[in-house]
Amino acid sequence: MSVASTHPRAIIVGIGTECSSFAPHRTSLSDFGIRVGSRVLERFPAVQSGELDAVDFVAGPVARALPGGPVLRAAYDTLLEEVLDAVRAGAPWDGVLLDIHGAMLVDGMDDAEADLARRVREAAGGQPVVLAAAMDLHGNVSRDFAGLVDLPTCYRTAPHVDEPETRDRAARLLARALVSGVRPARAWCRIPVALPGEKTSTRVEPAASLYASLADPPDGVWEAALWVGYAWADEPRTAAAAIVVGEDLGAIQRECARIAKGFVAVRADFDFCGPAGSLAWALDAADAASTTPFVISDTGDNPTAGGSGDVPTTLAALLADPRVVSGAGDVVWSALVDPEGVLRAQDVGIGGAFDGDVGGWFGWPSRVRLRGVVHRLVSDAAGDVAVIRTGQLQVVLTSRRTPFHSRQDYARIAIDLGRTRLVVNKIGYLEPDLHRVSDGWVLALTDGPVDQRIDHLDVRRVRHPLHPFDDIGDPWTAQVELCGPGAIR
Ligand SMILES: [Zn+2]
């Protein structure tokens, strides 16, 4: 005879991505990978190791997609049904752990994560269920979401080197609530500031100190979380936010106000995490450098920040610059998603002449004529790639949206970065591996769906006032709202 466990039960589910309103790309069902079973649990080392055995954690579906344009409504509905089916099958649950990003846009819907939290809560058993969430600090967290999720938290580093720790922290918070039977309250505060991602690296000030100050919260506070937000989502909730969770109502409100005021006080101090300027300035800097490889981040269309990957304006500038095309040493530009261009290159084969317009695959309104020689063709599980050579410049065309953010990514297409004079790359701040290999690096503030010059964006739906679009006033007063416990609004 088997004895049923009397431990509290919690299910892990999620739908996560990050979407730019300004990207012509649409995220479809096939863009999502869905983890189940052990592939979900392996994201939570503290769950997998047995440290949190006092709670029976069950893996439901966790869907994630590369950042990009808004999610098609039908894709979201399909994924949501899959999540809800898994939740309903084991309901009622004591707890739910949402493994999500926090800046998802769904066509025809605002505040997608609040919708997800509401629907999951209903399916899991309603008001008594304790919800936790592990998120990205680039999420936009609304009052509605804060009202629905008891224990939300997010990364404390960008680049994100604390992903497993953050997910474990959320799992520990949920276990603490379920085992103790204590349902903490939370304090939420909208911080009326929108910042581009490349200004919020926690490697440098002021983000470094703001995040360091969360590590040791005052008595009565379980968790203090700060979201810098995601500026390229044009919807009312877009802004930075703080949520502080705990049992002491006074302490959580004070701590939440402290974090929000601290953020607002240094809003003008956030600066790009490396030397930044126009593309022309960046090419001058590369020309003056004697180091190899020099890296220029082509920031406006970075696919891992929500770019479409189909913006060719930097390519036009490179083709027009004789220092690039006819200079000494190889130059690589990566990458442009253009399945038609890849097919054309495959048709003519290696060594064949390539002549055609590229760019705008998803609808970015410009194309560039590219003439050169098909230098390399690669086909593997990650998709098809064609490298077109024009003089010293190698142009990387891909059949799918593909980041080239590590040496491994370039090795896949037989490009040795150590022998490349200049790498121009659709990326923001360099991922650690590329950071190590680069010898000289600048950020080019280029056109695209994730243009870092956010005051250039045609923003229409955000709530005002919002820095840098508006003057938010000095002194600024933090308006902290208490939420919960539970789903109380
Ligand atoms: Zn992020």
Short mmCIF file of C-alpha atoms and ligand atoms in Angstrom, two decimals:
data_model
loop_
_atom_site.label_atom_id
_atom_site.label_comp_id
_atom_site.label_asym_id
_atom_site.label_seq_id
_atom_site.Cartn_x
_atom_site.Cartn_y
_atom_site.Cartn_z
CA MET A 1 0.00 0.00 0.00
CA SER A 2 1.41 3.37 -0.93
CA VAL A 3 1.02 6.32 1.39
CA ALA A 4 0.16 9.60 -0.33
CA SER A 5 2.48 12.49 0.45
CA THR A 6 1.01 15.07 2.81
CA HIS A 7 3.41 17.75 1.63
CA PRO A 8 2.05 20.90 0.00
CA ARG A 9 1.93 20.56 -3.80
CA ALA A 10 3.08 23.16 -6.32
CA ILE A 11 3.19 23.16 -10.11
CA ILE A 12 5.74 25.02 -12.26
CA VAL A 13 4.38 26.52 -15.51
CA GLY A 14 5.14 29.48 -17.75
CA ILE A 15 4.96 31.30 -21.06
CA GLY A 16 7.88 33.67 -21.47
CA THR A 17 9.29 36.06 -24.02
CA GLU A 18 10.16 39.74 -24.50
CA CYS A 19 8.48 41.71 -27.31
CA SER A 20 9.19 45.02 -29.00
CA SER A 21 6.11 46.90 -30.24
CA PHE A 22 8.35 48.35 -32.94
CA ALA A 23 9.39 45.01 -34.46
CA PRO A 24 7.59 44.00 -37.68
CA HIS A 25 8.26 40.36 -36.71
CA ARG A 26 5.46 38.34 -35.08
CA THR A 27 6.25 35.54 -32.64
CA SER A 28 4.39 32.40 -33.66
CA LEU A 29 3.85 29.01 -32.06
CA SER A 30 6.86 27.54 -33.85
CA ASP A 31 9.12 30.18 -32.24
CA PHE A 32 8.41 28.67 -28.79
CA GLY A 33 10.23 25.75 -27.30
CA ILE A 34 8.24 23.91 -24.64
CA ARG A 35 10.02 22.27 -21.73
CA VAL A 36 8.35 19.56 -19.69
CA GLY A 37 9.36 17.15 -16.92
CA SER A 38 13.03 17.03 -15.97
CA ARG A 39 13.88 19.81 -18.45
CA VAL A 40 11.76 22.15 -16.32
CA LEU A 41 13.10 20.89 -13.00
CA GLU A 42 16.71 21.28 -14.15
CA ARG A 43 16.09 25.04 -14.26
CA PHE A 44 15.61 24.95 -10.45
CA PRO A 45 18.73 23.47 -8.83
CA ALA A 46 17.27 23.77 -5.30
CA VAL A 47 14.21 21.78 -6.37
CA GLN A 48 16.21 19.19 -8.25
CA SER A 49 18.72 18.67 -5.42
CA GLY A 50 15.98 17.84 -2.91
CA GLU A 51 16.68 20.91 -0.77
CA LEU A 52 12.99 21.87 -1.02
CA ASP A 53 11.61 18.37 -0.45
CA ALA A 54 9.06 19.71 2.05
CA VAL A 55 7.05 20.74 -1.03
CA ASP A 56 6.16 18.39 -3.87
CA PHE A 57 7.08 20.40 -6.96
CA VAL A 58 5.57 19.13 -10.21
CA ALA A 59 6.80 20.24 -13.63
CA GLY A 60 4.12 21.55 -16.01
CA PRO A 61 4.83 23.06 -19.43
CA VAL A 62 7.21 26.03 -19.60
CA ALA A 63 7.24 27.72 -23.03
CA ARG A 64 9.92 30.22 -24.04
CA ALA A 65 10.74 32.05 -27.24
CA LEU A 66 13.64 34.23 -28.38
CA PRO A 67 12.68 37.90 -27.92
CA GLY A 68 11.04 39.46 -30.98
CA GLY A 69 7.82 41.04 -32.15
CA PRO A 70 4.46 40.60 -30.39
CA VAL A 71 3.08 37.08 -29.97
CA LEU A 72 0.24 36.12 -32.31
CA ARG A 73 -2.98 35.85 -30.33
CA ALA A 74 -3.67 32.31 -31.56
CA ALA A 75 -0.20 31.20 -30.46
CA TYR A 76 -0.72 32.61 -26.96
CA ASP A 77 -4.17 31.01 -26.71
CA THR A 78 -2.78 27.61 -27.72
CA LEU A 79 0.09 27.80 -25.22
CA LEU A 80 -2.25 29.07 -22.49
CA GLU A 81 -4.62 26.11 -23.02
CA GLU A 82 -1.67 23.72 -22.75
CA VAL A 83 -0.61 25.35 -19.47
CA LEU A 84 -4.16 25.41 -18.09
CA ASP A 85 -4.76 21.76 -19.03
CA ALA A 86 -1.74 20.74 -16.98
CA VAL A 87 -2.81 22.92 -14.05
CA ARG A 88 -6.43 21.68 -14.12
CA ALA A 89 -5.31 18.05 -14.30
CA GLY A 90 -3.76 18.24 -10.82
CA ALA A 91 -5.94 20.94 -9.23
CA PRO A 92 -6.41 22.10 -6.58
CA TRP A 93 -2.79 23.12 -5.98
CA ASP A 94 -1.33 24.72 -2.87
CA GLY A 95 1.10 26.72 -4.94
CA VAL A 96 2.07 27.70 -8.47
CA LEU A 97 5.51 28.84 -9.58
CA LEU A 98 5.43 30.94 -12.76
CA ASP A 99 8.66 30.66 -14.76
CA ILE A 100 8.24 33.70 -17.03
CA HIS A 101 10.03 36.71 -18.53
CA GLY A 102 7.60 39.58 -17.92
CA ALA A 103 7.70 41.68 -21.11
CA MET A 104 5.49 39.60 -23.39
CA LEU A 105 3.17 41.40 -25.76
CA VAL A 106 0.22 39.55 -27.24
CA ASP A 107 -1.60 41.00 -30.24
CA GLY A 108 -4.85 42.63 -29.11
CA MET A 109 -4.12 42.36 -25.37
CA ASP A 110 -2.47 44.52 -22.71
CA ASP A 111 -0.60 43.13 -19.72
CA ALA A 112 -0.29 39.55 -20.95
CA GLU A 113 1.43 38.30 -17.77
CA ALA A 114 -1.50 39.50 -15.63
CA ASP A 115 -3.83 37.55 -17.91
CA LEU A 116 -1.63 34.47 -17.56
CA ALA A 117 -1.49 34.82 -13.76
CA ARG A 118 -5.26 35.31 -13.49
CA ARG A 119 -6.10 32.31 -15.66
CA VAL A 120 -3.56 30.07 -13.94
CA ARG A 121 -4.82 31.10 -10.50
CA GLU A 122 -8.42 30.27 -11.47
CA ALA A 123 -7.40 26.89 -12.87
CA ALA A 124 -5.20 26.05 -9.86
CA GLY A 125 -7.90 26.59 -7.25
CA GLY A 126 -8.51 30.34 -6.98
CA GLN A 127 -7.92 32.60 -4.01
CA PRO A 128 -6.24 30.11 -1.60
CA VAL A 129 -3.47 29.22 -4.06
CA VAL A 130 -0.10 30.90 -3.40
CA LEU A 131 1.52 32.16 -6.61
CA ALA A 132 5.24 32.85 -6.99
CA ALA A 133 7.05 34.11 -10.10
CA ALA A 134 10.66 34.03 -11.27
CA MET A 135 11.18 36.78 -13.84
CA ASP A 136 13.64 38.85 -15.85
CA LEU A 137 14.43 42.32 -14.52
CA HIS A 138 13.48 43.61 -17.99
CA GLY A 139 9.83 42.83 -17.25
CA ASN A 140 7.06 45.43 -16.94
CA VAL A 141 5.15 44.77 -13.75
CA SER A 142 1.65 46.23 -13.42
CA ARG A 143 -0.49 46.80 -10.33
CA ASP A 144 -2.80 44.06 -11.62
CA PHE A 145 0.07 41.58 -11.80
CA ALA A 146 1.26 42.58 -8.33
CA GLY A 147 -2.28 41.95 -7.08
CA LEU A 148 -2.35 38.46 -8.55
CA VAL A 149 1.08 37.08 -7.67
CA ASP A 150 2.00 36.68 -4.00
CA LEU A 151 5.74 36.16 -4.38
CA PRO A 152 7.23 37.75 -7.50
CA THR A 153 10.97 38.23 -7.96
CA CYS A 154 13.48 38.84 -10.75
CA TYR A 155 17.15 38.74 -11.72
CA ARG A 156 19.55 41.09 -9.98
CA THR A 157 22.17 41.11 -12.74
CA ALA A 158 22.40 42.25 -16.37
CA PRO A 159 23.95 40.56 -18.28
CA HIS A 160 21.94 37.88 -16.47
CA VAL A 161 24.41 35.68 -14.64
CA ASP A 162 22.01 34.84 -11.78
CA GLU A 163 19.23 33.05 -13.64
CA PRO A 164 19.26 29.73 -11.68
CA GLU A 165 19.72 31.61 -8.38
CA THR A 166 16.67 33.75 -9.14
CA ARG A 167 14.50 30.78 -10.00
CA ASP A 168 15.69 29.05 -6.82
CA ARG A 169 14.89 32.16 -4.78
CA ALA A 170 11.32 32.10 -6.11
CA ALA A 171 11.03 28.39 -5.32
CA ARG A 172 12.35 28.96 -1.78
CA LEU A 173 9.91 31.82 -1.21
CA LEU A 174 7.04 29.60 -2.31
CA ALA A 175 8.22 26.73 -0.10
CA ARG A 176 8.57 29.13 2.87
CA ALA A 177 4.98 30.33 2.44
CA LEU A 178 3.54 26.85 1.91
CA VAL A 179 5.42 25.18 4.75
CA SER A 180 4.91 27.99 7.30
CA GLY A 181 1.33 28.69 6.29
CA VAL A 182 2.19 32.41 6.32
CA ARG A 183 0.85 34.39 3.41
CA PRO A 184 2.89 37.59 3.16
CA ALA A 185 1.64 40.88 1.75
CA ARG A 186 3.44 42.94 -0.86
CA ALA A 187 4.06 46.57 -1.61
CA TRP A 188 4.20 47.70 -5.24
CA CYS A 189 5.41 50.96 -6.69
CA ARG A 190 5.48 52.12 -10.30
CA ILE A 191 8.75 53.93 -10.97
CA PRO A 192 8.02 56.38 -13.81
CA VAL A 193 11.26 55.77 -15.65
CA ALA A 194 11.92 53.93 -18.93
CA LEU A 195 15.51 53.10 -19.76
CA PRO A 196 17.11 51.31 -22.71
CA GLY A 197 18.64 47.98 -21.74
CA GLU A 198 22.16 49.07 -22.64
CA LYS A 199 22.02 51.76 -19.95
CA THR A 200 21.11 49.38 -17.14
CA SER A 201 24.04 46.99 -16.91
CA THR A 202 24.57 45.99 -13.30
CA ARG A 203 28.32 45.78 -14.01
CA VAL A 204 28.40 49.57 -13.66
CA GLU A 205 26.78 52.31 -11.57
CA PRO A 206 24.16 53.29 -10.73
CA ALA A 207 22.49 49.91 -11.36
CA ALA A 208 25.26 48.05 -9.49
CA SER A 209 24.52 49.80 -6.17
CA LEU A 210 20.73 49.75 -6.60
CA TYR A 211 20.75 45.99 -7.04
CA ALA A 212 23.39 45.41 -4.34
CA SER A 213 21.05 47.16 -1.89
CA LEU A 214 18.40 44.44 -2.34
CA ALA A 215 20.52 41.62 -1.00
CA ASP A 216 20.03 42.16 2.72
CA PRO A 217 16.45 43.33 3.34
CA PRO A 218 15.25 44.68 6.72
CA ASP A 219 13.41 42.54 9.31
CA GLY A 220 9.90 41.59 8.29
CA VAL A 221 10.80 41.63 4.57
CA TRP A 222 11.04 38.35 2.73
CA GLU A 223 12.07 39.65 -0.68
CA ALA A 224 12.81 42.95 -2.38
CA ALA A 225 12.67 43.00 -6.18
CA LEU A 226 13.39 45.73 -8.71
CA TRP A 227 12.42 45.64 -12.38
CA VAL A 228 14.13 48.16 -14.69
CA GLY A 229 11.37 47.42 -17.20
CA TYR A 230 11.37 47.02 -20.96
CA ALA A 231 11.13 50.32 -22.79
CA TRP A 232 10.29 48.98 -26.27
CA ALA A 233 6.87 47.67 -25.23
CA ASP A 234 4.43 50.46 -26.03
CA GLU A 235 1.69 49.72 -23.51
CA PRO A 236 0.36 51.42 -20.37
CA ARG A 237 2.25 49.26 -17.85
CA THR A 238 5.67 50.06 -19.29
CA ALA A 239 7.92 51.48 -16.56
CA ALA A 240 10.34 50.36 -13.90
CA ALA A 241 8.76 48.94 -10.73
CA ALA A 242 9.58 47.66 -7.26
CA ILE A 243 7.77 44.96 -5.29
CA VAL A 244 8.64 44.13 -1.70
CA VAL A 245 7.13 41.05 -0.02
CA GLY A 246 6.93 40.38 3.70
CA GLU A 247 4.94 40.06 6.91
CA ASP A 248 5.57 43.55 8.32
CA LEU A 249 3.31 45.97 6.42
CA GLY A 250 5.27 49.01 7.54
CA ALA A 251 8.62 47.49 6.64
CA ILE A 252 7.58 46.40 3.15
CA GLN A 253 6.12 49.83 2.33
CA ARG A 254 9.20 51.65 3.61
CA GLU A 255 11.57 49.35 1.74
CA CYS A 256 9.53 49.66 -1.47
CA ALA A 257 9.58 53.47 -1.22
CA ARG A 258 13.32 53.44 -0.51
CA ILE A 259 14.04 51.40 -3.64
CA ALA A 260 11.73 53.50 -5.85
CA LYS A 261 13.08 56.83 -4.58
CA GLY A 262 16.66 55.59 -4.95
CA PHE A 263 15.99 54.65 -8.55
CA VAL A 264 14.31 57.95 -9.42
CA ALA A 265 17.09 59.95 -7.75
CA VAL A 266 19.73 58.51 -10.09
CA ARG A 267 17.60 58.36 -13.25
CA ALA A 268 19.85 60.82 -15.08
CA ASP A 269 22.99 58.91 -14.13
CA PHE A 270 22.20 55.80 -16.16
CA ASP A 271 24.52 55.80 -19.13
CA PHE A 272 25.55 53.39 -21.82
CA CYS A 273 27.68 50.59 -20.44
CA GLY A 274 30.41 51.27 -23.01
CA PRO A 275 31.50 54.04 -25.38
CA ALA A 276 28.45 54.84 -27.52
CA GLY A 277 27.75 56.99 -30.55
CA SER A 278 26.57 57.04 -34.14
CA LEU A 279 27.55 54.31 -36.59
CA ALA A 280 29.83 56.78 -38.43
CA TRP A 281 31.60 57.54 -35.14
CA ALA A 282 31.90 53.80 -34.39
CA LEU A 283 33.47 53.12 -37.80
CA ASP A 284 35.97 55.94 -37.20
CA ALA A 285 36.82 54.37 -33.83
CA ALA A 286 37.33 50.98 -35.50
CA ASP A 287 39.51 52.54 -38.15
CA ALA A 288 41.71 54.22 -35.53
CA ALA A 289 42.10 51.00 -33.50
CA SER A 290 45.07 48.73 -33.98
CA THR A 291 43.51 45.84 -32.04
CA THR A 292 41.87 42.63 -33.31
CA PRO A 293 39.03 41.96 -33.26
CA PHE A 294 37.44 45.31 -32.71
CA VAL A 295 33.72 44.86 -32.05
CA ILE A 296 30.91 47.26 -32.91
CA SER A 297 27.51 46.43 -31.39
CA ASP A 298 24.82 47.20 -33.97
CA THR A 299 22.34 47.78 -31.16
CA GLY A 300 19.11 48.85 -32.88
CA ASP A 301 18.17 45.39 -34.15
CA ASN A 302 19.59 43.03 -31.52
CA PRO A 303 17.43 39.88 -31.78
CA THR A 304 17.92 38.91 -28.14
CA ALA A 305 16.47 42.26 -27.07
CA GLY A 306 13.44 42.06 -29.37
CA GLY A 307 14.88 43.12 -32.73
CA SER A 308 13.48 41.45 -35.84
CA GLY A 309 16.91 40.77 -37.33
CA ASP A 310 15.83 42.10 -40.74
CA VAL A 311 17.14 45.69 -40.54
CA PRO A 312 19.82 46.28 -43.23
CA THR A 313 20.69 49.95 -42.64
CA THR A 314 24.06 49.19 -41.04
CA LEU A 315 24.91 46.98 -44.01
CA ALA A 316 24.26 49.90 -46.36
CA ALA A 317 26.74 52.04 -44.40
CA LEU A 318 29.37 49.27 -44.38
CA LEU A 319 29.07 48.71 -48.14
CA ALA A 320 29.50 52.45 -48.71
CA ASP A 321 32.67 52.70 -46.58
CA PRO A 322 35.90 51.99 -48.52
CA ARG A 323 37.77 51.46 -45.21
CA VAL A 324 35.49 48.44 -44.67
CA VAL A 325 35.25 47.01 -48.17
CA SER A 326 38.81 47.73 -49.35
CA GLY A 327 40.73 48.11 -46.04
CA ALA A 328 43.34 45.78 -44.59
CA GLY A 329 41.84 42.76 -42.82
CA ASP A 330 38.53 40.97 -42.72
CA VAL A 331 35.29 42.51 -41.54
CA VAL A 332 32.20 40.49 -40.57
CA TRP A 333 28.65 41.78 -40.27
CA SER A 334 26.18 39.41 -38.58
CA ALA A 335 23.47 38.67 -39.11
CA LEU A 336 20.53 39.43 -41.36
CA VAL A 337 17.57 37.07 -41.49
CA ASP A 338 16.74 36.67 -45.17
CA PRO A 339 15.60 33.18 -46.14
CA GLU A 340 15.19 34.22 -49.78
CA GLY A 341 18.74 35.54 -49.92
CA VAL A 342 20.02 32.30 -48.38
CA LEU A 343 18.13 30.27 -51.00
CA ARG A 344 19.54 32.45 -53.79
CA ALA A 345 23.06 31.88 -52.45
CA GLN A 346 22.43 28.13 -52.26
CA ASP A 347 21.23 28.17 -55.88
CA VAL A 348 24.40 29.78 -57.22
CA GLY A 349 26.67 27.81 -54.87
CA ILE A 350 30.03 28.58 -53.31
CA GLY A 351 32.11 30.81 -55.59
CA GLY A 352 29.04 31.94 -57.51
CA ALA A 353 28.04 35.58 -57.97
CA PHE A 354 25.37 36.95 -55.62
CA ASP A 355 23.37 39.99 -56.65
CA GLY A 356 20.10 40.84 -54.97
CA ASP A 357 18.22 43.04 -52.53
CA VAL A 358 18.33 41.90 -48.90
CA GLY A 359 16.63 43.04 -45.70
CA GLY A 360 13.08 43.77 -44.62
CA TRP A 361 12.08 40.09 -44.49
CA PHE A 362 9.52 40.74 -41.75
CA GLY A 363 8.59 44.17 -43.02
CA TRP A 364 11.29 46.60 -41.89
CA PRO A 365 10.88 49.31 -44.52
CA SER A 366 14.28 49.21 -46.23
CA ARG A 367 16.26 46.90 -48.48
CA VAL A 368 19.85 47.02 -49.63
CA ARG A 369 21.40 45.75 -52.86
CA LEU A 370 24.12 43.26 -52.03
CA ARG A 371 26.62 42.18 -54.71
CA GLY A 372 29.39 39.76 -53.97
CA VAL A 373 30.53 36.16 -54.06
CA VAL A 374 29.00 33.27 -52.14
CA HIS A 375 31.82 32.53 -49.73
CA ARG A 376 30.35 29.90 -47.43
CA LEU A 377 27.16 27.85 -47.01
CA VAL A 378 26.21 26.08 -43.77
CA SER A 379 23.14 23.94 -43.04
CA ASP A 380 22.55 22.38 -39.65
CA ALA A 381 19.92 21.98 -36.94
CA ALA A 382 20.12 25.72 -36.19
CA GLY A 383 19.16 26.61 -39.76
CA ASP A 384 20.81 27.61 -43.03
CA VAL A 385 23.48 30.29 -43.32
CA ALA A 386 25.07 31.96 -46.37
CA VAL A 387 28.16 34.15 -46.10
CA ILE A 388 28.47 36.64 -48.97
CA ARG A 389 31.86 38.28 -49.50
CA THR A 390 32.25 41.77 -50.95
CA GLY A 391 35.91 42.76 -50.86
CA GLN A 392 37.00 42.46 -47.22
CA LEU A 393 33.42 42.42 -45.92
CA GLN A 394 31.66 39.15 -45.12
CA VAL A 395 27.89 39.47 -44.79
CA VAL A 396 26.09 36.73 -42.84
CA LEU A 397 22.58 35.88 -44.08
CA THR A 398 20.44 33.40 -42.12
CA SER A 399 17.25 31.47 -42.78
CA ARG A 400 16.04 32.06 -39.19
CA ARG A 401 16.49 34.85 -36.66
CA THR A 402 19.88 33.93 -35.23
CA PRO A 403 22.01 35.71 -32.64
CA PHE A 404 25.80 35.47 -33.06
CA HIS A 405 26.74 36.13 -29.47
CA SER A 406 29.62 33.75 -28.77
CA ARG A 407 32.78 32.41 -30.41
CA GLN A 408 30.89 29.15 -30.81
CA ASP A 409 28.25 30.88 -32.95
CA TYR A 410 30.97 32.11 -35.32
CA ALA A 411 32.89 28.84 -35.26
CA ARG A 412 29.69 27.23 -36.55
CA ILE A 413 30.12 29.21 -39.78
CA ALA A 414 33.94 28.79 -39.80
CA ILE A 415 34.71 32.41 -38.89
CA ASP A 416 37.69 32.76 -36.55
CA LEU A 417 37.20 35.96 -34.59
CA GLY A 418 40.88 36.04 -33.65
CA ARG A 419 41.71 36.60 -37.33
CA THR A 420 38.94 39.11 -38.00
CA ARG A 421 39.85 42.80 -37.86
CA LEU A 422 36.36 44.14 -37.27
CA VAL A 423 33.17 42.41 -36.11
CA VAL A 424 29.92 44.34 -36.50
CA ASN A 425 27.19 42.46 -34.70
CA LYS A 426 23.49 42.77 -33.92
CA ILE A 427 23.98 42.68 -30.17
CA GLY A 428 23.89 45.07 -27.19
CA TYR A 429 26.36 44.78 -24.35
CA LEU A 430 28.67 41.90 -25.12
CA GLU A 431 27.83 38.51 -23.68
CA PRO A 432 30.70 37.30 -21.44
CA ASP A 433 32.31 35.05 -24.07
CA LEU A 434 32.44 37.78 -26.72
CA HIS A 435 33.53 40.28 -24.07
CA ARG A 436 36.61 38.11 -23.40
CA VAL A 437 37.62 37.76 -27.04
CA SER A 438 37.02 41.40 -28.10
CA ASP A 439 39.92 43.83 -28.12
CA GLY A 440 38.22 47.20 -28.31
CA TRP A 441 34.46 47.61 -28.33
CA VAL A 442 31.91 50.36 -28.93
CA LEU A 443 28.13 50.60 -29.10
CA ALA A 444 26.69 52.01 -32.31
CA LEU A 445 23.28 53.57 -31.76
CA THR A 446 21.60 52.30 -34.90
CA ASP A 447 18.09 52.11 -36.33
CA GLY A 448 15.79 49.24 -35.50
CA PRO A 449 12.98 47.92 -33.31
CA VAL A 450 15.16 48.23 -30.18
CA ASP A 451 16.67 51.63 -30.96
CA GLN A 452 18.60 52.55 -27.80
CA ARG A 453 17.71 56.20 -28.32
CA ILE A 454 14.28 55.58 -26.83
CA ASP A 455 13.27 59.22 -27.11
CA HIS A 456 13.39 58.59 -30.90
CA LEU A 457 10.60 56.02 -30.62
CA ASP A 458 7.05 56.76 -31.74
CA VAL A 459 5.64 55.86 -28.34
CA ARG A 460 1.86 56.28 -28.12
CA ARG A 461 0.36 54.13 -25.38
CA VAL A 462 2.60 54.46 -22.33
CA ARG A 463 1.25 56.04 -19.16
CA HIS A 464 2.54 59.56 -18.50
CA PRO A 465 4.50 61.02 -16.91
CA LEU A 466 7.39 58.76 -17.85
CA HIS A 467 11.05 59.75 -17.93
CA PRO A 468 12.68 60.50 -20.42
CA PHE A 469 9.54 61.49 -22.34
CA ASP A 470 8.27 63.76 -19.53
CA ASP A 471 9.54 65.74 -16.59
CA ILE A 472 8.48 63.62 -13.61
CA GLY A 473 9.17 66.40 -11.10
CA ASP A 474 11.54 67.00 -8.22
CA PRO A 475 11.09 66.05 -5.47
CA TRP A 476 9.26 62.97 -6.63
CA THR A 477 6.92 61.18 -4.20
CA ALA A 478 6.74 57.39 -4.26
CA GLN A 479 3.16 56.12 -4.35
CA VAL A 480 3.39 52.70 -2.76
CA GLU A 481 0.31 50.45 -2.90
CA LEU A 482 -0.29 47.47 -0.66
CA CYS A 483 -1.48 44.32 -2.40
CA GLY A 484 -2.66 41.09 -0.91
CA PRO A 485 -2.39 38.78 0.75
CA GLY A 486 -3.90 36.65 -1.93
CA ALA A 487 -5.56 38.05 -4.99
CA ILE A 488 -7.15 40.97 -3.16
CA ARG A 489 -7.09 44.19 -5.17
ZN ZN B 1 16.67 40.62 -19.66
#
